[in-house]
Amino acid sequence: NAGPGAGKTRVIVERIKFLIQRKRVCADHVLALTFTNKAATEMADRLHTILRSDKKVHCHTFHAFCLWILRKYGTHIGLNVSFTILAQSAQLTILKQIQKTHVTVLEYCQKHALEADKIAATKLVQDMICRAKREGQ
């Protein structure tokens, strides 16, 4: 079972320690990816305590690492690297502001037999945006 307290972080830290101390892999050539900021911070702290090195292992979440790649190399694929990633709550705020100035969102919802509730309309548009992103539009 890989649930909380199962020792996943300990195993990864020990493996990284082995690579650095026994196999002589340079610490800043190691990348450790995890799903949560808490786990990434915990892993980095444990490794710093164990290794006591000036060079740090790169411990990140998948999202943080991908963001770093996009910021560093995004220009190679035509991406403006000063993009902003919005939290879902910020997306809703912006969509609500758009609704205030553009009636088309409410008209769309009304045409598709939805009540003209602003929150429902906003969530519908947010879903449309997510769907378009998944489909690469």
Coordinates of C-alpha atoms in Angstrom, one line a residue, residues 63 83-88 91 95 125-137:
H63 CA 3.8 21.1 -12.1
F83 CA 2.6 33.8 -19.1
T84 CA 0.5 33.6 -16.0
I85 CA -1.1 30.5 -14.6
L86 CA -4.4 31.3 -12.9
A87 CA -5.9 29.4 -10.0
Q88 CA -9.5 28.2 -10.7
Q91 CA -10.4 32.1 -13.6
L95 CA -14.9 35.1 -16.4
V125 CA -17.5 28.9 -19.9
Q126 CA -14.8 27.6 -17.6
D127 CA -15.6 24.0 -18.7
M128 CA -15.6 25.1 -22.3
I129 CA -12.1 26.6 -21.9
C130 CA -10.8 23.4 -20.1
R131 CA -12.3 21.3 -22.9
A132 CA -10.7 23.4 -25.6
K133 CA -7.3 23.2 -23.8
R134 CA -7.6 19.4 -23.6
E135 CA -8.4 19.2 -27.3
G136 CA -5.5 21.5 -28.2
Q137 CA -7.5 24.4 -29.5

